[in-house]
Amino acid sequence: MNIFERIHKLINIEEPNESKKIEEGLSQNMHTSEAYTNKYKELFARRINNFLTDYEKNLLIEEPNPTYVNSRTREMKNFIEKMAVIYEIIYPDTSFLQAEDKFINDSYVNQVMFQDNKYLNDTLEEETTLEELEWNKFIGIKPMIKILSEEEKELLRKPRYNKFINLKSSGIWDPWDSLMLTKRGVIEKASINKRKSALKDENLDECRASEVVERLKNKDIPENAYIELANEVARVDKLNKQRDAMLECIMFRIMERGDDFLGARRALLFANDFGLILEKPLIYEINGTTEEFNIAAFLRKYSDLGGNLDYAKNLMFGEDSTYTWCYDSKKELEEDLKSEEEKAKEQELRQRLVTSLYENIDQEELAQEKVKQLRLERKLNKSKKN
């Protein structure tokens, strides 16, 4: 299995047609972690470029105006870059580099931005406790989204269904045939012509629009009876896929911009914030870094956010893994994955076991054994002198 096949297998990115043309040039010197990092970053860049190309093509179908389309495509590219930079501001390099055995440590950033901030100290009253402020909560993703433009906010919002959908009945529009939907596509109210509509026997209230369309297709009901609903479902589905692809590209750009493991850690936080799968930052953290780092801290965070630790451990020690740094076995890693609380509990249990064993020993026999030991020591000392 060559390098492209291995990386594509791990991060599930479709290989573009042009990959074969450059594969020979990329296949050299692939036994170093630096080479793997570069190949990942090349794939991230290619995935972003593919998305922007598809985005441009779709815009041209809707609006065959090259100037307008070029402007919109450039705006999308800039937005992807802006979101990556925002995460570098919220989670600066030093927060990860000074984390030691933690995933992130904002103490230095908090000190610089709050306690040592002359403007804050001069402006706020003396009793204000700046030590309690935390940088990544103070300037978290929610307040940062609020200061984006309305157009940029709309890119991040989940697509909404139109509230009213008019339907056709027997090929002719009937004002009595209509649906009222929630923004997430649940039918709140169905007004159907009970005499003529092909849907007169259907119970549509409180059903999801996408499920209704599938149900009607399976019943061989003429599509013209619900074509407007089917079109609305297709429109929202297309926008959802576009949004998911855009968010994934932002995550890839965060990893691509990040120096070594910093990109993977920011990307994990981004994936959690926007409901993306956590495994791609995990894979890059394991296989795409170029120096020794505290992967146990990453895995603890990954697990806290809902990640599967068994999957992570199998990935680290599997045959396709390029991980070579801190751990030689799963058992060694599992010890470091334990939290301080778990380690304290284990220590307490060991102490209880020692205490229990000591209490169950016959104290008279123990005293006799100690006397025997002292006698043997005296004999040994005498023999040494002689």
Coordinates of C-alpha atoms in Angstrom, one line a residue:
M1 CA 0.0 0.0 0.0
N2 CA 1.6 3.3 -1.1
I3 CA 1.6 6.6 0.9
F4 CA -1.5 8.0 -0.9
E5 CA -3.5 4.9 -0.3
R6 CA -2.6 4.8 3.4
I7 CA -3.4 8.4 4.0
H8 CA -6.6 8.3 2.0
K9 CA -7.6 5.1 3.9
L10 CA -7.1 7.0 7.2
I11 CA -8.8 10.3 6.4
N12 CA -11.3 9.1 3.8
I13 CA -10.5 11.8 1.2
E14 CA -11.3 10.8 -2.4
E15 CA -8.2 10.7 -4.5
P16 CA -8.3 13.3 -7.3
N17 CA -7.5 12.1 -10.9
E18 CA -4.3 14.1 -11.0
S19 CA -2.9 12.3 -8.0
K20 CA -1.5 9.5 -10.2
K21 CA 0.6 12.1 -12.1
I22 CA 2.4 13.3 -9.0
E23 CA 2.5 10.1 -7.0
E24 CA 6.0 9.2 -8.1
G25 CA 7.4 12.5 -6.9
L26 CA 5.6 12.1 -3.5
S27 CA 6.6 8.5 -2.9
Q28 CA 10.3 9.3 -2.1
N29 CA 11.6 9.8 1.4
M30 CA 8.3 8.7 3.0
H31 CA 9.8 6.9 6.0
T32 CA 10.0 10.1 8.0
S33 CA 7.3 11.7 10.0
E34 CA 8.1 15.1 8.4
A35 CA 7.2 13.6 5.0
Y36 CA 3.9 12.3 6.3
T37 CA 3.1 15.7 7.7
N38 CA 3.7 17.3 4.4
K39 CA 1.6 14.8 2.5
Y40 CA -1.3 15.3 4.9
K41 CA -1.1 19.1 4.4
E42 CA -1.0 18.7 0.6
L43 CA -4.2 16.6 0.8
F44 CA -5.8 19.2 3.1
A45 CA -5.0 21.9 0.6
R46 CA -6.3 19.8 -2.3
R47 CA -9.5 19.1 -0.5
I48 CA -10.1 22.8 0.1
N49 CA -9.3 23.6 -3.6
N50 CA -11.8 20.8 -4.7
F51 CA -14.5 22.3 -2.5
L52 CA -14.0 25.8 -3.9
T53 CA -14.0 24.5 -7.5
D54 CA -17.3 22.7 -6.9
Y55 CA -18.7 25.7 -5.1
E56 CA -17.9 27.9 -8.1
K57 CA -19.5 25.4 -10.6
N58 CA -22.7 25.3 -8.5
L59 CA -22.8 29.1 -8.5
L60 CA -22.4 29.3 -12.2
I61 CA -25.4 27.0 -12.7
E62 CA -27.5 29.3 -10.5
E63 CA -26.1 32.6 -11.8
P64 CA -24.1 32.5 -15.1
N65 CA -22.3 35.7 -14.3
P66 CA -18.5 35.1 -14.0
T67 CA -17.8 38.4 -12.2
Y68 CA -20.4 37.7 -9.5
V69 CA -19.3 34.0 -9.2
N70 CA -15.6 34.9 -8.9
S71 CA -16.4 37.4 -6.1
R72 CA -18.6 34.9 -4.2
T73 CA -15.9 32.2 -4.5
R74 CA -13.2 34.6 -3.3
E75 CA -15.4 35.5 -0.3
M76 CA -15.8 31.8 0.6
K77 CA -12.0 31.2 0.4
N78 CA -11.4 34.2 2.6
F79 CA -14.1 33.1 5.1
I80 CA -12.4 29.7 5.4
E81 CA -9.1 31.5 6.1
K82 CA -10.7 33.9 8.6
M83 CA -12.3 31.0 10.6
A84 CA -8.9 29.3 10.8
V85 CA -7.3 32.5 12.1
I86 CA -10.1 33.0 14.6
Y87 CA -9.2 29.7 16.2
E88 CA -5.6 30.7 16.4
I89 CA -6.6 33.8 18.3
I90 CA -8.9 31.9 20.7
Y91 CA -6.3 29.2 21.2
P92 CA -2.8 30.7 20.7
D93 CA 0.3 28.5 20.3
T94 CA 1.6 29.2 23.8
S95 CA -1.6 27.8 25.3
F96 CA -0.6 24.3 23.9
L97 CA 3.2 24.6 24.1
Q98 CA 3.0 25.4 27.9
A99 CA 0.4 22.8 28.6
E100 CA 2.9 20.1 29.8
D101 CA 0.7 17.2 30.8
K102 CA -2.6 19.0 30.0
F103 CA -4.4 19.5 26.7
I104 CA -4.3 23.2 27.0
N105 CA -3.0 25.8 29.6
D106 CA -4.1 29.4 29.3
S107 CA -2.4 30.6 32.5
Y108 CA 0.3 32.6 30.6
V109 CA -2.2 34.1 28.1
N110 CA -4.6 35.0 31.0
Q111 CA -1.7 36.7 32.7
V112 CA -0.7 38.8 29.7
M113 CA -4.2 39.6 28.5
F114 CA -5.8 40.3 31.9
Q115 CA -3.6 40.6 35.0
D116 CA -0.8 42.5 33.2
N117 CA -3.1 44.5 31.0
K118 CA -2.4 48.2 31.8
Y119 CA -5.7 49.3 30.2
L120 CA -7.8 46.9 32.2
N121 CA -6.0 47.7 35.5
D122 CA -6.3 51.4 35.0
T123 CA -10.0 51.2 33.9
L124 CA -11.5 48.6 36.2
E125 CA -12.0 49.1 39.9
E126 CA -9.5 47.8 42.4
E127 CA -11.7 45.0 43.7
T128 CA -12.1 43.4 40.3
T129 CA -10.5 40.0 40.3
L130 CA -8.8 39.7 36.9
E131 CA -7.2 36.4 38.0
E132 CA -10.6 34.7 37.5
L133 CA -10.9 35.7 33.8
E134 CA -10.1 33.0 31.3
W135 CA -9.0 33.9 27.8
N136 CA -10.7 31.2 25.7
K137 CA -14.0 31.8 27.5
F138 CA -13.7 35.6 27.3
I139 CA -13.0 35.5 23.6
G140 CA -14.7 32.1 22.7
I141 CA -16.2 31.1 19.4
K142 CA -19.7 32.3 20.3
P143 CA -18.8 36.0 20.8
M144 CA -16.5 35.8 17.8
I145 CA -19.4 34.6 15.6
K146 CA -21.5 37.5 16.8
I147 CA -19.1 40.0 15.3
L148 CA -19.0 38.4 11.9
S149 CA -21.0 40.0 9.0
E150 CA -24.5 38.8 8.4
E151 CA -23.4 37.0 5.3
E152 CA -20.7 35.2 7.2
K153 CA -23.1 34.2 10.0
E154 CA -25.4 32.8 7.4
L155 CA -22.7 30.5 6.1
L156 CA -22.4 29.0 9.5
R157 CA -26.1 28.6 10.2
K158 CA -27.9 25.3 9.3
P159 CA -30.1 25.8 6.2
R160 CA -33.7 26.5 7.0
Y161 CA -36.8 25.2 5.3
N162 CA -39.3 27.7 3.9
K163 CA -42.3 28.0 6.2
F164 CA -45.0 27.5 3.5
I165 CA -45.0 25.0 0.7
N166 CA -47.9 24.9 -1.8
L167 CA -48.7 21.6 -3.4
K168 CA -50.3 20.5 -6.7
S169 CA -53.3 18.3 -6.9
S170 CA -54.0 16.2 -10.0
G171 CA -51.5 18.4 -11.9
I172 CA -53.4 21.7 -11.1
W173 CA -52.4 23.9 -8.2
D174 CA -55.1 24.0 -5.5
P175 CA -54.9 26.8 -2.9
W176 CA -56.2 24.4 -0.3
D177 CA -53.2 22.1 -0.7
S178 CA -50.4 23.5 1.4
L179 CA -47.9 22.6 4.2
M180 CA -46.5 24.6 7.0
L181 CA -43.0 23.6 8.1
T182 CA -40.7 24.4 10.9
K183 CA -37.2 25.7 10.1
R184 CA -35.8 22.2 10.5
G185 CA -38.4 20.6 8.2
V186 CA -41.0 19.2 10.5
I187 CA -44.6 19.5 9.1
E188 CA -46.5 21.5 11.6
K189 CA -49.8 21.6 9.7
A190 CA -51.0 20.0 6.4
S191 CA -54.0 21.5 4.6
I192 CA -55.0 19.0 2.0
N193 CA -58.0 18.9 -0.4
K194 CA -59.8 15.8 0.9
R195 CA -61.7 15.3 -2.3
K196 CA -59.1 15.7 -5.1
S197 CA -55.6 15.5 -3.6
A198 CA -53.5 12.4 -4.2
L199 CA -52.4 12.9 -0.6
K200 CA -55.9 13.0 1.0
D201 CA -55.3 9.7 2.8
E202 CA -51.9 10.6 4.2
N203 CA -51.1 11.6 7.8
L204 CA -48.5 14.3 7.4
D205 CA -48.6 16.3 10.6
E206 CA -45.5 16.2 12.8
C207 CA -43.6 14.2 10.2
R208 CA -40.2 15.2 8.8
A209 CA -40.4 16.5 5.2
S210 CA -37.6 14.2 4.0
E211 CA -39.3 11.1 5.5
V212 CA -42.6 12.1 3.9
V213 CA -41.0 12.4 0.5
E214 CA -39.4 9.0 0.8
R215 CA -42.7 7.5 2.0
L216 CA -44.7 9.0 -0.9
K217 CA -42.1 7.7 -3.4
N218 CA -42.4 4.2 -2.0
K219 CA -46.2 4.3 -2.4
D220 CA -45.9 5.2 -6.1
I221 CA -48.0 8.4 -5.6
P222 CA -47.5 10.7 -8.6
E223 CA -44.6 13.0 -7.9
N224 CA -46.5 16.1 -9.2
A225 CA -48.7 15.8 -6.1
Y226 CA -45.7 16.7 -3.9
I227 CA -43.0 18.0 -6.2
E228 CA -42.7 21.3 -4.4
L229 CA -42.0 19.5 -1.1
A230 CA -39.5 17.2 -2.8
N231 CA -37.7 20.2 -4.3
E232 CA -37.6 21.9 -1.0
V233 CA -36.1 18.8 0.6
A234 CA -33.5 18.6 -2.2
R235 CA -32.6 22.3 -1.8
V236 CA -32.0 22.1 1.9
D237 CA -30.1 18.8 1.6
K238 CA -27.8 20.4 -1.0
L239 CA -27.2 23.4 1.3
N240 CA -26.5 21.1 4.3
K241 CA -23.9 19.1 2.3
Q242 CA -22.3 22.4 1.2
R243 CA -22.2 23.6 4.8
D244 CA -20.7 20.3 6.0
A245 CA -18.0 20.4 3.3
M246 CA -17.2 24.0 4.1
L247 CA -16.9 23.2 7.9
E248 CA -14.6 20.3 7.0
C249 CA -12.5 22.6 4.9
I250 CA -12.1 25.0 7.8
M251 CA -11.0 22.1 9.9
F252 CA -8.5 21.0 7.3
R253 CA -7.2 24.6 7.0
I254 CA -6.8 24.8 10.7
M255 CA -4.7 21.7 10.6
E256 CA -2.8 22.8 7.5
R257 CA -1.9 26.2 9.1
G258 CA -0.9 24.7 12.5
D259 CA 2.7 24.0 13.2
D260 CA 3.0 20.3 13.9
F261 CA 0.5 19.1 16.5
L262 CA -0.9 22.6 17.2
G263 CA -3.2 22.3 14.2
A264 CA -4.6 18.9 15.3
R265 CA -5.5 20.2 18.7
R266 CA -7.2 23.4 17.5
A267 CA -9.0 21.2 14.9
L268 CA -10.3 18.9 17.6
L269 CA -11.8 21.9 19.4
F270 CA -13.3 23.2 16.2
A271 CA -14.8 19.8 15.3
N272 CA -16.4 19.6 18.7
D273 CA -17.8 23.2 18.5
F274 CA -19.5 22.5 15.1
G275 CA -20.5 18.8 15.5
L276 CA -17.9 17.3 13.1
I277 CA -16.4 13.9 13.6
L278 CA -13.4 13.9 16.0
E279 CA -11.4 11.2 14.3
K280 CA -9.8 13.3 11.6
P281 CA -7.9 15.6 14.0
L282 CA -7.1 12.4 16.0
I283 CA -5.6 10.7 13.0
Y284 CA -3.5 13.8 12.1
E285 CA -2.4 14.1 15.8
I286 CA -1.2 10.4 15.7
N287 CA 0.2 10.2 12.2
G288 CA 1.0 13.7 11.1
T289 CA 3.3 15.1 13.8
T290 CA 7.0 15.4 13.6
E291 CA 8.2 15.5 17.2
E292 CA 7.6 14.0 20.6
F293 CA 4.5 15.3 22.3
N294 CA 2.0 14.5 25.1
I295 CA -0.5 12.4 23.2
A296 CA -2.1 11.2 26.4
A297 CA -3.4 14.7 27.1
F298 CA -4.9 14.8 23.5
L299 CA -6.5 11.4 24.0
R300 CA -8.0 12.4 27.4
K301 CA -9.6 15.5 25.7
Y302 CA -10.7 13.4 22.7
S303 CA -12.4 11.0 25.1
D304 CA -14.0 13.8 27.2
L305 CA -15.6 15.1 24.0
G306 CA -17.1 11.7 23.2
G307 CA -14.3 10.0 21.2
N308 CA -13.7 6.3 21.2
L309 CA -10.4 5.5 23.1
D310 CA -10.3 1.9 21.8
Y311 CA -10.4 3.2 18.3
A312 CA -7.6 5.7 19.1
K313 CA -5.4 3.0 20.7
N314 CA -5.9 0.6 17.8
L315 CA -5.0 3.4 15.4
M316 CA -1.8 4.2 17.3
F317 CA -0.6 0.6 17.4
G318 CA -2.1 -0.6 14.1
E319 CA -0.1 -1.7 11.0
D320 CA -0.8 1.5 9.1
S321 CA 0.3 3.8 12.0
T322 CA 3.4 6.0 11.7
Y323 CA 3.3 6.8 15.4
T324 CA 6.8 6.2 16.9
W325 CA 7.1 8.6 19.9
C326 CA 6.2 8.1 23.5
Y327 CA 4.7 4.7 24.0
D328 CA 5.7 1.2 22.9
S329 CA 2.5 -0.6 24.0
K330 CA -1.2 0.0 24.8
K331 CA -0.6 -0.9 28.5
E332 CA 2.0 1.8 28.9
L333 CA -0.3 4.4 27.3
E334 CA -3.3 3.3 29.4
E335 CA -1.4 4.1 32.6
D336 CA -0.9 7.7 31.4
L337 CA -4.5 8.0 30.3
K338 CA -5.7 7.7 33.9
S339 CA -6.9 11.0 35.4
E340 CA -5.4 12.3 38.7
E341 CA -8.7 11.2 40.4
E342 CA -8.4 7.7 39.1
K343 CA -4.7 7.5 40.2
A344 CA -5.7 8.7 43.7
K345 CA -8.4 6.1 44.0
E346 CA -6.0 3.4 42.9
Q347 CA -3.5 4.5 45.5
E348 CA -6.2 4.6 48.2
L349 CA -7.3 1.0 47.2
R350 CA -3.7 -0.2 47.4
Q351 CA -3.3 1.4 50.8
R352 CA -6.5 -0.2 52.0
L353 CA -5.2 -3.6 50.8
V354 CA -1.9 -3.2 52.6
T355 CA -3.7 -2.2 55.8
S356 CA -6.1 -5.1 55.5
L357 CA -3.3 -7.6 55.1
Y358 CA -1.4 -6.1 58.0
E359 CA -4.4 -6.3 60.3
N360 CA -5.0 -10.0 59.4
I361 CA -1.4 -11.0 60.3
D362 CA -1.0 -12.7 63.7
Q363 CA 1.0 -10.0 65.6
E364 CA 2.6 -12.6 67.9
E365 CA 4.0 -14.6 65.0
L366 CA 5.2 -11.3 63.4
A367 CA 7.1 -10.4 66.6
Q368 CA 8.7 -13.9 66.7
E369 CA 9.8 -13.4 63.0
K370 CA 11.3 -10.1 63.9
V371 CA 13.3 -11.7 66.8
K372 CA 14.5 -14.4 64.4
Q373 CA 15.6 -11.8 61.9
L374 CA 17.6 -9.9 64.6
R375 CA 19.4 -13.1 65.7
L376 CA 20.3 -13.9 62.1
E377 CA 21.7 -10.4 61.6
R378 CA 23.8 -10.7 64.8
K379 CA 25.2 -14.0 63.7
L380 CA 26.1 -12.6 60.3
N381 CA 27.8 -9.6 61.8
K382 CA 29.9 -11.9 64.1
S383 CA 30.9 -14.1 61.2
K384 CA 32.1 -11.0 59.3
K385 CA 34.2 -9.9 62.2
N386 CA 35.8 -13.3 62.6

